[in-house]
């Protein structure tokens, strides 16, 4: 057995291979295990395999399919692709752009809206215990005093002494981390992430653009509880624009100065220890966890200049379940339930390449007793996609103190007036958008072009309709189909170019289904539907097309079973 490295999305991954003699007497090499992200970790795994402490069935095929079908792409290349296709591009491009601000193009706004709507359906409209709201971007200045943002919403500006790169780090990271190039950081001081503005033409008053959406839900909590007649436990959700004065916006949409956060505050009586919504499907949910102890160990080893063991500790991600995390008292039941629901939503939009990172005690926010990041494997590394925090009673208590208003509510179940505690799941919506595109971007070797494998329910264009030839009788049928489908979905009508070229155009922007009106359509009143991912085609009756397409988009039927499979010359 031996180790090989493979560069994927610009990063090195290590695999363990073994030479195996076939029945014909030939020697073939096959990959039998994933080694890790560093050679040191791979060497340790190889040693374990050699001494028999770890067993693996070398007759089973190791699945590198996900890795193999991905074309190496940098974040800059993905950004250029999005600009070329009309997904997203820098704001104010005619003036050279403005760092940290982005515009969504025709395809991007459709995809982004679909992601937000799917989030809203999953967390708000499908539940009895959740209501929505939309708060203003600017609120009373005392909001940010009460929340702690004026005192605590700061980062440390640093510049690398070696490469000159400017960035920010957290206060707890000062003196503990170096630049990616290995250089030490020169600390330039703390700076506020809050965008300051003024309100009023004559009697101007200082104000701030919100840095998060949470505070609007806390300030309106009691009013919403009364007007919507909600009883504890219940949540308030919103998706809205936020602003942070980042020192070094980077990585396309990942870190910008204007962005959307989707989050909700779930209010619970502090006496409510058990979550009646927590089921086996939540407890048995498998996750990849990087716990606080492993990170503390890595920090300790790093201080002692034991880089090899520090790297192993930092990468000691283990598979566990929500139930095991509960038994280890890493979080309470309500926290566990909403963490599981977050992961289930991410999974539902195709994002499974995630890990959960437990915050160490020294990095917890001023309001949190327990926080977990949900990280996604982007092309530039594993970075935060969302998170969840136990905010306790901090925010409502602070706002009650600063406003001198009573924010207690009466709990019918416990017959007491209380300030609720809060569990807060948070989602970076642009980061979800970027993750969906990262996952969807595939270079198809056979077709020799990029195919965006966006989940059908999120795709900006649900279907493209083609008349096979430019003729009135074909056009008439195709146009009728378009009019009917547009009542529910975004559908395009394309009669320009060869059929193969029209397929390629739509594959590259993620259109899941192409519908063709051909010679048989005139006689049989049917049409073909082509599946983007497999290029398979089926025939369905035009009168049944809407219902079939709806089932396909919602994942309610397998493509092969949705109609009669047909062989076609153009794939």
XYZ file of N, CA and C in Angstrom, residues 375-533:
477
model
N -20.162 24.367 8.899
C -19.185 24.714 7.868
C -19.424 23.905 6.604
N -19.160 24.548 5.463
C -19.278 23.873 4.163
C -17.915 23.852 3.482
N -17.671 22.821 2.698
C -16.400 22.673 1.996
C -16.457 23.458 0.686
N -16.155 24.759 0.773
C -16.089 25.607 -0.414
C -14.794 25.334 -1.186
N -14.673 25.969 -2.348
C -13.455 25.776 -3.143
C -12.248 26.432 -2.483
N -12.467 27.326 -1.515
C -11.357 27.988 -0.825
C -11.204 27.470 0.607
N -11.838 26.347 0.912
C -11.684 25.735 2.217
C -13.000 25.547 2.943
N -12.934 24.897 4.090
C -14.111 24.651 4.912
C -14.399 25.911 5.719
N -15.523 26.566 5.399
C -15.841 27.850 6.012
C -17.296 27.863 6.502
N -17.583 28.831 7.374
C -18.891 28.899 8.016
C -20.016 29.190 7.027
N -21.014 28.335 7.050
C -22.209 28.465 6.221
C -23.371 29.023 7.041
N -23.440 28.600 8.288
C -24.481 29.041 9.202
C -24.046 28.727 10.614
N -24.932 28.921 11.560
C -24.581 28.637 12.946
C -25.816 28.614 13.823
N -25.608 28.246 15.079
C -26.716 28.218 16.029
C -26.166 28.504 17.416
N -26.847 29.402 18.136
C -26.380 29.818 19.448
C -27.500 29.742 20.476
N -27.123 29.418 21.692
C -28.033 29.518 22.830
C -27.790 30.892 23.453
N -28.696 31.844 23.153
C -28.506 33.218 23.614
C -29.067 33.444 25.015
N -29.687 32.402 25.589
C -30.241 32.537 26.928
C -31.267 33.660 27.002
N -31.254 34.394 28.111
C -32.176 35.517 28.317
C -31.491 36.862 28.100
N -30.277 36.823 27.559
C -29.441 38.019 27.475
C -30.130 39.190 26.767
N -30.586 38.962 25.538
C -31.059 40.071 24.709
C -32.318 40.719 25.266
N -33.312 39.916 25.620
C -34.554 40.484 26.142
C -34.308 41.205 27.465
N -33.425 40.648 28.297
C -33.086 41.296 29.563
C -32.409 42.640 29.325
N -31.490 42.678 28.368
C -30.780 43.916 28.068
C -31.723 44.983 27.504
N -32.615 44.585 26.601
C -33.554 45.551 26.022
C -34.560 46.045 27.068
N -34.971 45.166 27.968
C -35.875 45.593 29.043
C -35.179 46.616 29.939
N -33.911 46.385 30.215
C -33.138 47.301 31.068
C -32.924 48.644 30.389
N -32.535 48.642 29.102
C -32.210 49.878 28.391
C -33.474 50.682 28.065
N -34.561 49.996 27.705
C -35.804 50.685 27.311
C -36.714 50.993 28.496
N -36.412 50.321 29.629
C -37.260 50.436 30.824
C -38.694 49.956 30.547
N -38.812 48.976 29.656
C -40.094 48.348 29.338
C -40.111 46.919 29.890
N -41.279 46.488 30.306
C -41.420 45.127 30.816
C -41.634 44.173 29.643
N -40.687 43.274 29.405
C -40.781 42.332 28.285
C -41.119 40.919 28.750
N -41.609 40.817 29.980
C -42.053 39.511 30.457
C -43.362 39.120 29.765
N -43.565 37.828 29.589
C -44.832 37.317 29.057
C -45.334 36.209 29.977
N -46.646 36.008 29.938
C -47.252 34.974 30.783
C -47.270 33.651 30.029
N -46.771 32.610 30.673
C -46.753 31.271 30.074
C -47.920 30.464 30.643
N -48.876 30.131 29.767
C -50.068 29.395 30.180
C -49.729 28.028 30.776
N -48.696 27.390 30.244
C -48.351 26.039 30.691
C -47.834 26.043 32.126
N -46.934 26.960 32.423
C -46.316 26.992 33.749
C -46.967 28.004 34.694
N -47.923 28.788 34.169
C -48.650 29.772 34.964
C -47.700 30.757 35.660
N -46.733 31.258 34.891
C -45.817 32.250 35.453
C -45.427 33.278 34.400
N -44.998 34.438 34.863
C -44.507 35.485 33.965
C -42.989 35.399 33.931
N -42.458 35.353 32.732
C -41.009 35.125 32.615
C -40.431 35.904 31.426
N -39.122 36.080 31.463
C -38.354 36.474 30.279
C -37.893 35.180 29.627
N -38.303 34.890 28.384
C -37.918 33.613 27.769
C -36.426 33.532 27.475
N -35.933 32.317 27.404
C -34.595 32.095 26.858
C -34.740 31.902 25.350
N -33.631 32.003 24.622
C -33.695 32.022 23.158
C -32.661 31.083 22.540
N -33.112 30.292 21.583
C -32.217 29.541 20.691
C -32.262 30.239 19.334
N -31.093 30.530 18.766
C -31.028 31.307 17.524
C -30.251 30.571 16.425
N -30.946 29.951 15.477
C -30.286 29.443 14.271
C -30.101 30.583 13.260
N -28.931 30.660 12.659
C -28.597 31.732 11.716
C -28.076 31.133 10.418
N -28.460 31.746 9.296
C -28.097 31.262 7.969
C -27.575 32.438 7.136
N -26.364 32.333 6.634
C -25.874 33.314 5.667
C -26.479 32.967 4.315
N -27.385 33.795 3.802
C -28.121 33.403 2.601
C -27.245 33.465 1.350
N -26.382 34.459 1.243
C -25.445 34.480 0.113
C -24.481 33.297 0.189
N -24.146 32.900 1.402
C -23.250 31.749 1.570
C -23.943 30.451 1.145
N -25.245 30.364 1.399
C -26.006 29.210 0.902
C -26.056 29.238 -0.621
N -26.276 30.418 -1.190
C -26.275 30.612 -2.647
C -24.943 30.161 -3.242
N -23.844 30.598 -2.613
C -22.508 30.240 -3.093
C -22.251 28.741 -2.953
N -22.716 28.151 -1.855
C -22.533 26.714 -1.656
C -23.311 25.900 -2.688
N -24.538 26.326 -2.988
C -25.344 25.627 -3.997
C -24.634 25.668 -5.352
N -24.090 26.823 -5.718
C -23.375 26.932 -6.990
C -22.084 26.120 -6.981
N -21.378 26.138 -5.849
C -20.139 25.358 -5.726
C -20.425 23.876 -5.930
N -21.486 23.400 -5.281
C -21.858 21.982 -5.404
C -22.349 21.665 -6.823
N -23.062 22.616 -7.429
C -23.695 22.363 -8.730
C -22.710 22.391 -9.890
N -21.585 23.110 -9.741
C -20.652 23.311 -10.850
C -19.943 21.998 -11.191
N -20.235 21.460 -12.344
C -19.637 20.198 -12.795
C -19.212 20.314 -14.253
N -18.010 19.858 -14.528
C -17.568 19.799 -15.919
C -17.833 18.398 -16.444
N -18.694 18.306 -17.435
C -19.057 17.020 -18.018
C -18.090 16.699 -19.153
N -17.253 15.692 -18.946
C -16.233 15.359 -19.946
C -16.848 14.915 -21.270
N -17.934 14.155 -21.185
C -18.553 13.653 -22.403
C -19.176 14.781 -23.212
N -19.854 15.695 -22.510
C -20.481 16.821 -23.205
C -19.488 17.944 -23.501
N -18.377 17.960 -22.766
C -17.305 18.938 -22.950
C -17.774 20.364 -22.649
N -18.590 20.484 -21.624
C -18.949 21.818 -21.130
C -19.448 21.694 -19.686
N -19.609 22.860 -19.051
C -20.062 22.894 -17.654
C -21.558 22.632 -17.582
N -21.936 21.746 -16.678
C -23.346 21.475 -16.389
C -23.593 21.898 -14.944
N -24.524 22.817 -14.740
C -24.880 23.248 -13.387
C -25.980 22.342 -12.844
N -25.619 21.471 -11.924
C -26.579 20.504 -11.392
C -27.282 21.067 -10.161
N -27.979 22.170 -10.369
C -28.750 22.803 -9.304
C -30.001 21.970 -9.035
N -30.350 21.727 -7.761
C -31.605 20.999 -7.487
C -32.779 21.652 -8.221
N -33.632 20.835 -8.805
C -34.712 21.344 -9.663
C -35.580 22.379 -8.963
N -35.853 22.171 -7.668
C -36.744 23.106 -6.971
C -36.107 24.477 -6.787
N -34.767 24.552 -6.890
C -34.073 25.827 -6.737
C -33.680 26.456 -8.066
N -33.719 25.689 -9.138
C -33.209 26.154 -10.433
C -33.872 27.466 -10.851
N -33.088 28.427 -11.358
C -33.661 29.716 -11.763
C -34.664 29.586 -12.900
N -34.395 28.666 -13.818
C -35.323 28.356 -14.911
C -35.731 26.898 -14.751
N -37.006 26.649 -14.658
C -37.455 25.274 -14.397
C -37.498 24.435 -15.673
N -37.785 25.067 -16.801
C -37.862 24.312 -18.056
C -37.636 25.240 -19.236
N -37.078 24.658 -20.308
C -36.932 25.361 -21.579
C -37.745 24.609 -22.620
N -38.451 25.341 -23.448
C -39.329 24.726 -24.454
C -38.790 25.043 -25.849
N -38.625 23.988 -26.663
C -38.072 24.148 -28.011
C -39.018 23.600 -29.084
N -39.317 24.345 -30.102
C -39.863 23.728 -31.323
C -38.669 23.163 -32.097
N -38.769 21.949 -32.574
C -37.603 21.321 -33.198
C -37.201 22.023 -34.494
N -38.179 22.628 -35.174
C -37.890 23.430 -36.361
C -38.713 24.713 -36.301
N -38.242 25.746 -37.012
C -38.971 27.020 -37.055
C -40.117 26.910 -38.055
N -41.273 26.609 -37.523
C -42.463 26.438 -38.361
C -43.666 26.852 -37.536
N -44.651 27.455 -38.167
C -45.809 27.961 -37.435
C -46.505 26.892 -36.619
N -46.652 25.691 -37.205
C -47.389 24.653 -36.497
C -46.620 24.154 -35.264
N -45.279 24.089 -35.365
C -44.469 23.696 -34.209
C -44.457 24.835 -33.180
N -44.255 26.062 -33.690
C -44.203 27.222 -32.801
C -45.494 27.384 -32.001
N -46.607 27.156 -32.632
C -47.901 27.334 -31.980
C -48.054 26.397 -30.783
N -47.680 25.137 -30.962
C -47.775 24.162 -29.862
C -46.809 24.539 -28.740
N -45.575 24.896 -29.121
C -44.560 25.246 -28.126
C -44.971 26.481 -27.325
N -45.544 27.466 -28.005
C -45.951 28.699 -27.321
C -47.108 28.449 -26.359
N -48.021 27.543 -26.736
C -49.119 27.182 -25.833
C -48.568 26.513 -24.566
N -47.567 25.654 -24.746
C -46.946 24.983 -23.598
C -46.303 26.008 -22.673
N -45.576 26.957 -23.264
C -44.906 27.999 -22.475
C -45.919 28.811 -21.676
N -46.998 29.246 -22.315
C -48.018 30.043 -21.629
C -48.605 29.292 -20.435
N -48.837 28.010 -20.607
C -49.419 27.198 -19.542
C -48.443 27.028 -18.376
N -47.195 26.714 -18.685
C -46.210 26.461 -17.628
C -45.811 27.733 -16.894
N -45.829 28.869 -17.587
C -45.428 30.139 -16.957
C -46.412 30.613 -15.887
N -47.572 30.003 -15.822
C -48.506 30.349 -14.754
C -47.951 29.951 -13.393
N -46.993 29.022 -13.394
C -46.440 28.537 -12.120
C -44.928 28.687 -12.027
N -44.218 28.588 -13.142
C -42.758 28.584 -13.081
C -42.133 29.566 -14.057
N -40.839 29.809 -13.833
C -40.049 30.572 -14.789
C -39.615 29.621 -15.908
N -40.132 29.845 -17.108
C -39.887 28.962 -18.253
C -39.398 29.812 -19.426
N -38.422 29.284 -20.188
C -37.930 30.030 -21.351
C -38.366 29.342 -22.641
N -38.504 30.157 -23.676
C -38.853 29.666 -25.018
C -37.655 29.943 -25.913
N -37.093 28.883 -26.488
C -35.849 29.025 -27.252
C -35.991 28.302 -28.593
N -35.910 29.045 -29.681
C -35.993 28.426 -31.009
C -34.776 28.792 -31.863
N -33.713 29.263 -31.196
C -32.522 29.721 -31.912
C -31.390 28.707 -31.809
N -30.839 28.307 -32.967
C -29.697 27.398 -32.987
C -30.106 25.948 -33.060
N -29.096 25.090 -33.161
C -29.349 23.650 -33.232
C -29.890 23.157 -31.896
N -30.511 21.986 -31.918
C -31.065 21.411 -30.700
C -29.964 21.156 -29.673
N -28.827 20.658 -30.119
C -27.701 20.401 -29.223
C -27.197 21.668 -28.557
N -27.152 22.751 -29.323
C -26.691 24.019 -28.761
C -27.692 24.550 -27.738
N -28.984 24.353 -27.996
C -29.992 24.807 -27.041
C -29.923 23.994 -25.742
N -29.673 22.686 -25.872
C -29.468 21.865 -24.677
C -28.288 22.397 -23.870
N -27.179 22.664 -24.528
C -25.955 23.109 -23.856
C -26.177 24.433 -23.132
N -26.869 25.366 -23.796
C -27.139 26.669 -23.177
C -27.871 26.500 -21.855
N -28.858 25.625 -21.859
C -29.665 25.448 -20.657
C -28.976 24.591 -19.606
N -28.200 23.600 -20.029
C -27.424 22.812 -19.065
C -26.479 23.708 -18.271
N -25.880 24.670 -18.943
C -24.846 25.496 -18.310
C -25.414 26.514 -17.324
N -26.722 26.732 -17.326
C -27.324 27.642 -16.349
C -28.249 26.903 -15.384
N -28.245 25.566 -15.452
C -28.953 24.769 -14.458
C -30.391 24.417 -14.749
N -30.881 24.652 -15.976
C -32.262 24.302 -16.315
C -32.428 22.781 -16.250
N -33.267 22.257 -15.367
C -33.309 20.806 -15.179
C -33.995 20.033 -16.301
N -34.956 20.697 -17.011
C -35.723 19.961 -18.017
C -35.883 20.781 -19.296
N -35.633 20.111 -20.418
C -35.854 20.711 -21.736
C -36.984 19.958 -22.435
N -37.941 20.705 -22.924
C -39.143 20.128 -23.551
C -39.105 20.432 -25.045
N -39.216 19.403 -25.856
C -39.120 19.573 -27.311
C -40.419 19.165 -27.997
N -40.877 20.045 -28.867
C -42.021 19.751 -29.746
C -41.444 19.279 -31.086
N -41.717 18.013 -31.443
C -41.131 17.446 -32.659
C -42.226 16.931 -33.602
N -41.810 16.150 -34.602
C -42.757 15.662 -35.610
C -43.891 14.853 -34.988
N -43.567 14.004 -34.028
C -44.591 13.170 -33.403
C -45.591 13.991 -32.599
N -45.151 15.171 -32.129
C -46.045 16.028 -31.342
C -47.263 16.459 -32.149
N -47.048 16.667 -33.461
C -48.155 17.103 -34.316
C -49.222 16.020 -34.415
N -48.785 14.768 -34.467
C -49.727 13.657 -34.641
C -50.310 13.174 -33.317
N -49.434 13.067 -32.297
C -49.837 12.394 -31.062
C -50.139 13.330 -29.888
N -49.940 14.630 -30.122
C -50.159 15.622 -29.066
C -49.355 15.289 -27.811
N -48.092 14.960 -28.042
C -47.169 14.710 -26.930
C -45.868 15.462 -27.181
N -44.912 15.324 -26.292
C -43.623 16.007 -26.431
C -42.575 15.231 -25.660
N -41.314 15.582 -25.865
C -40.238 14.931 -25.107
C -39.791 15.842 -23.970
N -39.394 15.221 -22.873
C -38.750 15.932 -21.760
C -37.358 15.334 -21.604
N -36.349 16.191 -21.601
C -34.957 15.744 -21.428
C -34.475 16.129 -20.034
N -33.859 15.164 -19.357
C -33.302 15.389 -18.026
C -31.880 15.927 -18.146
N -31.603 17.028 -17.482
C -30.296 17.692 -17.558
C -29.143 16.802 -17.098
N -29.322 16.106 -15.972
C -28.197 15.389 -15.371
C -27.836 14.109 -16.109
